């Protein structure tokens, strides 16, 4: 069995690492080639995370870097094609919904190589999100669709995708979390930042709809104001850092810090009083950990995190940040159970199915 895994961004590594581990364990004699497209390339966004997750050094580095959507996608396709010719895999595995996912799925399918899509079937129904386009294309062309929530089945059926291609396996991002839980639970990252566990709001924001325009300044002003009531810690994604130049407010309770490694970040989520985010993966991680999450978007492709989890959609509205303290005071005391199959064994199910 020859499998080629294509990853490019921080969340891709988290979703794919346990799948590589499970398939290697099951087929030690097989070829397991890892391609890193280089969509994320800063040490803090790439090497640090890969090392922590125990992902072997990639076999191929495409070094595509940043660019417009067309340029980044085209560069990935152009550089991946010779690798696929050379490796001649039986299967190309792509995770998530980033530009690297789209590029790899398209390149492989045009070469007649079967594609497997991890985290298939999520839909925000918002075509202005680049990720929505990427997911739809990957799902349309992948032969193996690995699903993590019931709503994915309905979404895919509505697009005419036959049930035979769908495999409900659970959440591979949660596999990584479960595997490293002992380590991040003892990492003590909040204390190192001088923060009391349970007291602070952890923030991540990076989506173009929020950070590439005037909403970013309004959001930072709201966070500065909230930080007088509760400490706010905000590891800033490189995209957001660029857009934030000149916006850093003078607010001692607002800690703007560099992106963190996986263990430090999960330690901060686990100990947070609440999380404010526009990320998809963090809506899932907070759901699993039972930490209140507020999502600063108009929609989510992960409604399961609202229905069965701890997520609240605030809308794409910085003023809604003022509602966080009262929402926390009113929230029910019981923590819901994680959704079915978010149990740390999704990757083993994938390996079983492919066997
Ligand atoms: C990408 C994904 C997004 C995912 C996010 C996770 C797409 C369309 N977007 O967004 O779905 O949620 O990754 O983090 O695929 N940059 C750096 N260093 C890096 C990477 C990026 O400085 O290592 C800066 C560059 O200015 C770049 C910008 O961030 O132009 C955006 O990077 P890009 O990979 O295009 O998208 P992300 O915002 O990271």
CSV table of C-alpha atoms and ligand atoms in Angstrom, one decimal:
chain,number,residue,atom,x,y,z
A,1,UNK,CA,0.0,0.0,0.0
A,2,UNK,CA,1.4,3.4,-1.0
A,3,UNK,CA,-0.2,6.4,0.6
A,4,UNK,CA,0.7,10.0,0.1
A,5,UNK,CA,-0.4,12.5,2.7
A,6,UNK,CA,-0.6,16.2,1.6
A,7,UNK,CA,-0.5,18.8,4.4
A,8,UNK,CA,0.2,22.5,4.4
A,9,UNK,CA,-1.2,24.4,7.3
A,10,UNK,CA,-1.2,24.2,11.1
A,11,UNK,CA,-4.6,22.6,11.5
A,12,UNK,CA,-3.8,20.1,8.7
A,13,UNK,CA,-0.9,18.7,10.8
A,14,UNK,CA,-3.2,18.2,13.8
A,15,UNK,CA,-5.8,16.4,11.7
A,16,UNK,CA,-3.4,14.2,9.8
A,17,UNK,CA,-0.8,13.2,12.4
A,18,UNK,CA,-2.8,10.5,14.0
A,19,UNK,CA,-4.0,9.1,10.6
A,20,UNK,CA,-0.4,8.7,9.5
A,21,UNK,CA,0.4,7.0,12.8
A,22,UNK,CA,-2.5,4.6,12.6
A,23,UNK,CA,-1.9,3.7,8.9
A,24,UNK,CA,1.9,3.2,9.5
A,25,UNK,CA,1.1,0.9,12.5
A,26,UNK,CA,-1.2,-1.2,10.3
A,27,UNK,CA,0.9,-1.2,7.2
A,28,UNK,CA,4.5,-0.9,8.4
A,29,UNK,CA,5.7,-2.4,5.1
A,30,UNK,CA,3.8,0.2,3.0
A,31,UNK,CA,5.1,3.5,1.7
A,32,UNK,CA,3.9,6.5,3.7
A,33,UNK,CA,5.1,9.6,2.0
A,34,UNK,CA,4.4,13.0,3.5
A,35,UNK,CA,4.2,16.1,1.4
A,36,UNK,CA,4.4,19.5,3.1
A,37,UNK,CA,3.2,22.1,0.6
A,38,UNK,CA,4.7,25.0,2.6
A,39,UNK,CA,1.4,27.0,2.8
A,40,UNK,CA,2.4,27.7,6.4
A,41,UNK,CA,6.2,28.1,6.7
A,42,UNK,CA,6.9,30.2,9.9
A,43,UNK,CA,8.7,28.0,12.4
A,44,UNK,CA,5.9,28.6,15.0
A,45,UNK,CA,3.2,27.7,12.5
A,46,UNK,CA,4.9,24.6,11.1
A,47,UNK,CA,8.1,22.9,12.4
A,48,UNK,CA,7.2,23.4,16.1
A,49,UNK,CA,3.8,21.9,15.7
A,50,UNK,CA,5.0,19.0,13.5
A,51,UNK,CA,7.7,18.1,16.1
A,52,UNK,CA,5.3,18.1,19.0
A,53,UNK,CA,2.8,15.9,17.1
A,54,UNK,CA,5.6,13.4,16.3
A,55,UNK,CA,5.1,13.7,12.6
A,56,UNK,CA,8.2,12.3,10.8
A,57,UNK,CA,10.1,14.8,8.6
A,58,UNK,CA,8.2,15.3,5.4
A,59,UNK,CA,9.5,13.4,2.4
A,60,UNK,CA,8.8,16.3,0.0
A,61,UNK,CA,8.7,20.1,0.8
A,62,UNK,CA,7.0,22.1,-2.0
A,63,UNK,CA,7.7,25.5,-0.4
A,64,UNK,CA,4.8,27.2,-2.1
A,65,UNK,CA,4.6,30.0,0.5
A,66,UNK,CA,2.0,32.8,0.5
A,67,UNK,CA,0.2,34.4,-2.4
A,68,UNK,CA,-3.2,35.0,-3.9
A,69,UNK,CA,-5.6,32.1,-3.9
A,70,UNK,CA,-4.9,31.4,-7.6
A,71,UNK,CA,-1.1,31.7,-7.2
A,72,UNK,CA,-0.9,29.5,-4.1
A,73,UNK,CA,-3.2,26.9,-5.5
A,74,UNK,CA,-1.5,26.8,-8.9
A,75,UNK,CA,2.0,26.6,-7.4
A,76,UNK,CA,0.9,23.7,-5.2
A,77,UNK,CA,-0.6,21.8,-8.2
A,78,UNK,CA,2.4,22.4,-10.4
A,79,UNK,CA,4.9,21.3,-7.7
A,80,UNK,CA,2.8,18.3,-6.6
A,81,UNK,CA,2.3,16.7,-10.0
A,82,UNK,CA,5.9,15.5,-10.4
A,83,UNK,CA,5.9,14.2,-6.9
A,84,UNK,CA,2.8,12.1,-7.6
A,85,UNK,CA,4.4,10.9,-10.9
A,86,UNK,CA,7.5,9.9,-8.9
A,87,UNK,CA,5.8,8.3,-5.9
A,88,UNK,CA,2.9,6.8,-7.8
A,89,UNK,CA,0.7,6.4,-4.7
A,90,UNK,CA,-2.4,4.2,-4.5
A,91,UNK,CA,-4.1,6.9,-2.5
A,92,UNK,CA,-3.7,10.6,-1.8
A,93,UNK,CA,-5.0,11.7,1.7
A,94,UNK,CA,-6.0,15.3,2.2
A,95,UNK,CA,-7.4,16.9,5.4
A,96,UNK,CA,-9.7,19.9,6.0
A,97,UNK,CA,-10.4,22.8,3.7
A,98,UNK,CA,-7.4,24.9,3.0
A,99,UNK,CA,-5.9,25.8,-0.4
A,100,UNK,CA,-3.4,22.9,-0.1
A,101,UNK,CA,-6.4,20.5,0.2
A,102,UNK,CA,-8.1,21.8,-2.9
A,103,UNK,CA,-4.9,21.8,-4.9
A,104,UNK,CA,-3.9,18.3,-3.9
A,105,UNK,CA,-7.4,16.8,-4.5
A,106,UNK,CA,-7.6,18.4,-8.0
A,107,UNK,CA,-4.1,17.3,-9.0
A,108,UNK,CA,-4.6,13.7,-7.9
A,109,UNK,CA,-8.0,13.2,-9.4
A,110,UNK,CA,-6.8,14.5,-12.8
A,111,UNK,CA,-4.0,11.9,-12.6
A,112,UNK,CA,-6.5,9.1,-11.9
A,113,UNK,CA,-5.2,8.7,-8.3
A,114,UNK,CA,-8.0,8.0,-5.7
A,115,UNK,CA,-8.3,10.7,-3.0
A,116,UNK,CA,-9.4,10.3,0.6
A,117,UNK,CA,-10.8,13.4,2.4
A,118,UNK,CA,-10.5,13.7,6.2
A,119,UNK,CA,-13.2,16.0,7.8
A,120,UNK,CA,-15.5,15.7,4.8
A,121,UNK,CA,-19.0,17.1,4.5
A,122,UNK,CA,-18.8,20.3,6.6
A,123,UNK,CA,-20.7,23.2,5.1
A,124,UNK,CA,-21.1,26.8,6.1
A,125,UNK,CA,-23.3,27.6,3.1
A,126,UNK,CA,-21.2,30.7,2.7
A,127,UNK,CA,-19.5,30.8,-0.7
A,128,UNK,CA,-17.6,34.0,0.3
A,129,UNK,CA,-15.4,31.7,2.6
A,130,UNK,CA,-12.5,30.3,0.6
A,131,UNK,CA,-12.7,27.2,2.7
A,132,UNK,CA,-16.3,26.5,1.6
A,133,UNK,CA,-15.1,26.3,-2.1
A,134,UNK,CA,-12.2,24.1,-1.1
A,135,UNK,CA,-14.4,21.6,0.8
A,136,UNK,CA,-17.0,21.3,-1.9
A,137,UNK,CA,-14.3,20.5,-4.5
A,138,UNK,CA,-12.5,18.1,-2.3
A,139,UNK,CA,-15.7,16.2,-1.4
A,140,UNK,CA,-16.9,16.2,-5.1
A,141,UNK,CA,-13.7,14.4,-6.2
A,142,UNK,CA,-12.7,12.3,-3.2
A,143,UNK,CA,-13.5,8.6,-3.4
A,144,UNK,CA,-13.2,8.1,0.4
A,145,UNK,CA,-15.1,10.7,2.5
A,146,UNK,CA,-14.2,10.4,6.2
A,147,UNK,CA,-17.0,12.2,8.2
A,148,UNK,CA,-17.1,13.3,11.8
A,149,UNK,CA,-20.7,14.5,12.4
A,150,UNK,CA,-24.2,13.5,11.4
A,151,UNK,CA,-24.9,16.8,9.6
A,152,UNK,CA,-22.1,15.9,7.1
A,153,UNK,CA,-24.2,13.1,5.8
A,154,UNK,CA,-27.1,15.4,5.0
A,155,UNK,CA,-24.9,18.0,3.4
A,156,UNK,CA,-23.3,15.4,1.1
A,157,UNK,CA,-26.6,13.8,0.2
A,158,UNK,CA,-28.0,17.2,-0.7
A,159,UNK,CA,-25.1,17.5,-3.2
A,160,UNK,CA,-25.9,14.1,-4.7
A,161,UNK,CA,-23.0,12.3,-3.3
A,162,UNK,CA,-23.8,8.6,-2.8
A,163,UNK,CA,-23.8,7.0,0.7
A,164,UNK,CA,-21.3,4.4,-0.4
A,165,UNK,CA,-18.5,7.0,-0.5
A,166,UNK,CA,-19.2,8.2,3.1
A,167,UNK,CA,-17.5,6.7,6.1
A,168,UNK,CA,-18.5,8.0,9.6
A,169,UNK,CA,-15.3,7.7,11.5
A,170,UNK,CA,-15.2,10.5,14.1
A,171,UNK,CA,-12.9,13.4,14.6
A,172,UNK,CA,-9.1,12.9,14.0
A,173,UNK,CA,-8.3,16.3,15.5
A,174,UNK,CA,-9.8,15.0,18.8
A,175,UNK,CA,-7.5,11.9,18.4
A,176,UNK,CA,-4.5,14.2,18.6
A,177,UNK,CA,-6.0,16.0,21.6
A,178,UNK,CA,-6.7,12.7,23.4
A,179,UNK,CA,-3.2,11.3,22.7
A,180,UNK,CA,-1.5,14.4,24.1
A,181,UNK,CA,-3.9,15.2,26.9
A,182,UNK,CA,-1.7,14.1,29.7
A,183,UNK,CA,1.1,16.3,28.4
A,184,UNK,CA,-0.9,19.5,27.8
A,185,UNK,CA,-2.8,19.1,31.1
A,186,UNK,CA,0.5,19.4,32.9
A,187,UNK,CA,2.0,22.0,30.7
A,188,UNK,CA,1.0,24.9,33.0
A,189,UNK,CA,1.0,27.5,30.2
A,190,UNK,CA,-1.4,29.9,31.9
A,191,UNK,CA,0.8,30.1,35.0
A,192,UNK,CA,3.8,30.9,32.9
A,193,UNK,CA,1.9,33.8,31.4
A,194,UNK,CA,0.9,34.9,34.9
A,195,UNK,CA,-2.7,34.0,34.4
A,196,UNK,CA,-5.0,32.3,36.9
A,197,UNK,CA,-6.7,29.1,35.5
A,198,UNK,CA,-10.4,29.7,34.8
A,199,UNK,CA,-10.0,33.5,34.9
A,200,UNK,CA,-9.1,34.5,31.4
A,201,UNK,CA,-10.5,34.8,27.8
A,202,UNK,CA,-8.3,33.1,25.2
A,203,UNK,CA,-8.7,34.7,21.7
A,204,UNK,CA,-7.7,33.6,18.2
A,205,UNK,CA,-8.8,35.5,15.1
A,206,UNK,CA,-7.5,35.0,11.5
A,207,UNK,CA,-10.3,34.9,9.0
A,208,UNK,CA,-10.2,37.4,6.2
A,209,UNK,CA,-13.8,38.5,6.8
A,210,UNK,CA,-12.8,39.7,10.3
A,211,UNK,CA,-9.1,40.6,10.1
A,212,UNK,CA,-8.7,42.0,6.6
A,213,UNK,CA,-10.9,45.1,7.1
A,214,UNK,CA,-12.2,47.6,9.7
A,215,UNK,CA,-13.7,45.0,12.0
A,216,UNK,CA,-10.3,44.1,13.3
A,217,UNK,CA,-9.8,47.6,14.9
A,218,UNK,CA,-13.2,47.4,16.4
A,219,UNK,CA,-12.6,43.9,17.8
A,220,UNK,CA,-9.2,44.9,19.3
A,221,UNK,CA,-10.9,48.0,21.0
A,222,UNK,CA,-13.7,45.7,22.4
A,223,UNK,CA,-11.0,43.3,23.7
A,224,UNK,CA,-9.1,46.1,25.3
A,225,UNK,CA,-12.3,47.2,27.1
A,226,UNK,CA,-13.2,43.6,28.2
A,227,UNK,CA,-9.7,43.1,29.5
A,228,UNK,CA,-10.5,45.5,32.4
A,229,UNK,CA,-13.0,42.9,33.6
A,230,UNK,CA,-11.1,39.7,32.7
A,231,UNK,CA,-7.6,39.1,31.4
A,232,UNK,CA,-7.5,38.5,27.7
A,233,UNK,CA,-4.7,36.4,26.0
A,234,UNK,CA,-4.4,36.6,22.3
A,235,UNK,CA,-1.8,34.5,20.4
A,236,UNK,CA,-1.7,36.4,17.1
A,237,UNK,CA,-1.7,34.5,13.8
A,238,UNK,CA,0.8,36.0,11.3
A,239,UNK,CA,-2.0,37.2,8.9
A,240,UNK,CA,-3.7,39.0,11.8
A,241,UNK,CA,-0.3,40.4,13.1
A,242,UNK,CA,0.3,42.1,9.7
A,243,UNK,CA,-3.2,43.6,9.6
A,244,UNK,CA,-2.9,44.8,13.3
A,245,UNK,CA,0.1,47.1,12.8
A,246,UNK,CA,-0.6,50.4,14.5
A,247,UNK,CA,-3.7,48.9,16.3
A,248,UNK,CA,-2.0,47.7,19.5
A,249,UNK,CA,-3.9,49.4,22.3
A,250,UNK,CA,-2.5,50.3,25.7
A,251,UNK,CA,-4.4,47.8,27.9
A,252,UNK,CA,-2.4,45.9,30.5
A,253,UNK,CA,-5.0,43.1,30.7
A,254,UNK,CA,-4.7,42.4,27.0
A,255,UNK,CA,-1.8,40.1,26.2
A,256,UNK,CA,-0.9,40.0,22.5
A,257,UNK,CA,1.6,37.1,22.1
A,258,UNK,CA,3.2,35.1,19.3
A,259,UNK,CA,1.5,32.0,18.0
A,260,UNK,CA,2.0,29.0,20.4
A,261,UNK,CA,2.9,25.4,19.9
A,262,UNK,CA,0.2,22.8,20.1
A,263,UNK,CA,0.8,21.7,23.8
A,264,UNK,CA,0.9,25.3,25.1
A,265,UNK,CA,-2.2,26.3,23.2
A,266,UNK,CA,-4.2,23.3,24.3
A,267,UNK,CA,-3.1,23.9,27.8
A,268,UNK,CA,-4.4,27.5,27.5
A,269,UNK,CA,-7.7,26.3,26.1
A,270,UNK,CA,-8.2,23.7,28.9
A,271,UNK,CA,-7.6,26.3,31.6
A,272,UNK,CA,-9.5,29.2,30.0
A,273,UNK,CA,-12.6,30.7,31.5
A,274,UNK,CA,-13.8,31.0,27.9
A,275,UNK,CA,-12.5,31.2,24.3
A,276,UNK,CA,-13.3,33.7,21.6
A,277,UNK,CA,-12.4,32.5,18.1
A,278,UNK,CA,-13.2,32.5,14.4
A,279,UNK,CA,-11.4,29.1,13.9
A,280,UNK,CA,-13.2,25.9,13.0
A,281,UNK,CA,-10.9,23.5,14.9
A,282,UNK,CA,-11.1,25.5,18.1
A,283,UNK,CA,-14.9,25.2,18.1
A,284,UNK,CA,-14.3,21.5,18.2
A,285,UNK,CA,-11.5,21.4,20.8
A,286,UNK,CA,-13.5,23.5,23.2
A,287,UNK,CA,-16.6,21.3,22.6
A,288,UNK,CA,-14.5,18.2,23.6
A,289,UNK,CA,-13.0,19.9,26.6
A,290,UNK,CA,-16.3,21.5,27.8
A,291,UNK,CA,-14.9,25.0,27.7
A,292,UNK,CA,-17.3,27.8,26.7
A,293,UNK,CA,-16.6,29.1,23.2
A,294,UNK,CA,-17.8,32.2,21.5
A,295,UNK,CA,-17.5,32.3,17.7
A,296,UNK,CA,-17.2,35.7,16.1
A,297,UNK,CA,-18.8,34.7,12.8
A,298,UNK,CA,-22.2,34.8,11.2
A,299,UNK,CA,-22.2,31.0,10.5
A,300,UNK,CA,-20.4,27.8,11.3
A,301,UNK,CA,-19.7,24.7,9.3
A,302,UNK,CA,-19.7,22.9,12.6
A,303,UNK,CA,-23.3,23.3,14.0
A,304,UNK,CA,-22.7,20.1,16.0
A,305,UNK,CA,-20.5,22.3,18.3
A,306,UNK,CA,-23.5,24.4,19.1
A,307,UNK,CA,-26.1,21.6,19.3
A,308,UNK,CA,-24.0,19.1,21.2
A,309,UNK,CA,-21.2,21.3,22.6
A,310,UNK,CA,-20.3,24.5,24.3
A,311,UNK,CA,-20.2,26.9,21.3
A,312,UNK,CA,-22.2,30.1,20.9
A,313,UNK,CA,-22.4,32.0,17.6
A,314,UNK,CA,-21.9,35.7,18.3
A,315,UNK,CA,-22.2,36.9,14.7
A,316,UNK,CA,-19.6,38.8,12.8
A,317,UNK,CA,-20.1,41.7,15.2
A,318,UNK,CA,-17.3,43.0,17.5
A,319,UNK,CA,-19.9,44.7,19.7
A,320,UNK,CA,-21.2,41.3,20.7
A,321,UNK,CA,-18.0,40.7,22.7
A,322,UNK,CA,-19.6,42.8,25.5
A,323,UNK,CA,-22.1,40.0,26.0
A,324,UNK,CA,-19.5,37.4,27.0
A,325,UNK,CA,-19.4,38.1,30.8
A,326,UNK,CA,-23.2,37.9,31.2
A,327,UNK,CA,-23.4,34.8,28.9
A,328,UNK,CA,-20.8,33.1,31.1
A,329,UNK,CA,-22.6,34.0,34.3
A,330,UNK,CA,-25.9,32.5,32.9
A,331,UNK,CA,-24.5,29.3,31.3
A,332,UNK,CA,-25.7,25.9,32.6
A,333,UNK,CA,-23.3,24.2,35.0
A,334,UNK,CA,-23.3,20.8,33.4
A,335,UNK,CA,-20.9,20.2,30.6
A,336,UNK,CA,-22.4,18.3,27.6
A,337,UNK,CA,-20.9,14.9,26.5
A,338,UNK,CA,-18.7,15.2,23.3
A,339,UNK,CA,-20.4,14.2,20.0
A,340,UNK,CA,-20.4,10.5,19.1
A,341,UNK,CA,-17.1,9.1,17.9
A,342,UNK,CA,-15.1,12.1,19.2
A,343,UNK,CA,-13.3,9.6,21.3
A,344,UNK,CA,-9.6,9.4,20.2
A,345,UNK,CA,-10.1,6.4,17.8
A,346,UNK,CA,-11.2,8.0,14.5
A,347,UNK,CA,-7.8,7.4,12.9
A,348,UNK,CA,-7.9,3.7,13.8
A,349,UNK,CA,-11.3,3.5,12.1
A,350,UNK,CA,-9.9,5.1,9.0
A,351,UNK,CA,-7.0,2.5,9.0
A,352,UNK,CA,-9.5,-0.3,9.4
A,353,UNK,CA,-11.7,0.9,6.6
A,354,UNK,CA,-8.8,1.3,4.1
A,355,UNK,CA,-7.5,-2.1,5.0
B,1,LIG,C1,-5.1,29.3,6.2
B,1,LIG,C2,-6.4,28.7,5.6
B,1,LIG,C3,-7.5,28.8,6.7
B,1,LIG,C4,-7.1,28.1,7.9
B,1,LIG,C5,-5.8,28.8,8.4
B,1,LIG,C6,-5.3,28.1,9.7
B,1,LIG,C7,-6.8,28.9,3.2
B,1,LIG,C8,-7.6,29.7,2.2
B,1,LIG,N1,-6.9,29.4,4.4
B,1,LIG,O1,-5.4,30.7,6.5
B,1,LIG,O2,-8.6,28.0,6.2
B,1,LIG,O3,-8.1,28.3,8.9
B,1,LIG,O4,-4.8,28.6,7.4
B,1,LIG,O5,-4.2,28.9,10.2
B,1,LIG,O6,-6.2,28.0,2.9
B,1,LIG,N2,1.6,33.9,6.8
B,1,LIG,C9,2.8,34.1,7.5
B,1,LIG,N3,3.5,32.9,7.8
B,1,LIG,C10,3.0,31.7,7.6
B,1,LIG,C11,1.7,31.6,7.0
B,1,LIG,C12,1.1,32.7,6.6
B,1,LIG,O7,3.3,35.2,7.7
B,1,LIG,O8,3.6,30.7,8.0
B,1,LIG,C13,0.9,35.2,6.5
B,1,LIG,C14,1.2,35.7,5.1
B,1,LIG,O9,1.1,37.1,5.1
B,1,LIG,C15,0.0,35.1,4.3
B,1,LIG,C16,-1.1,35.2,5.3
B,1,LIG,O10,-0.5,34.9,6.5
B,1,LIG,O11,-0.2,35.9,3.1
B,1,LIG,C17,-2.2,34.3,5.0
B,1,LIG,O12,-1.7,32.9,4.9
B,1,LIG,P1,-2.6,31.8,4.1
B,1,LIG,O13,-1.9,30.5,4.2
B,1,LIG,O14,-2.9,32.3,2.7
B,1,LIG,O15,-4.0,31.8,4.9
B,1,LIG,P2,-4.2,31.8,6.4
B,1,LIG,O16,-4.8,33.1,6.8
B,1,LIG,O17,-3.0,31.2,7.2
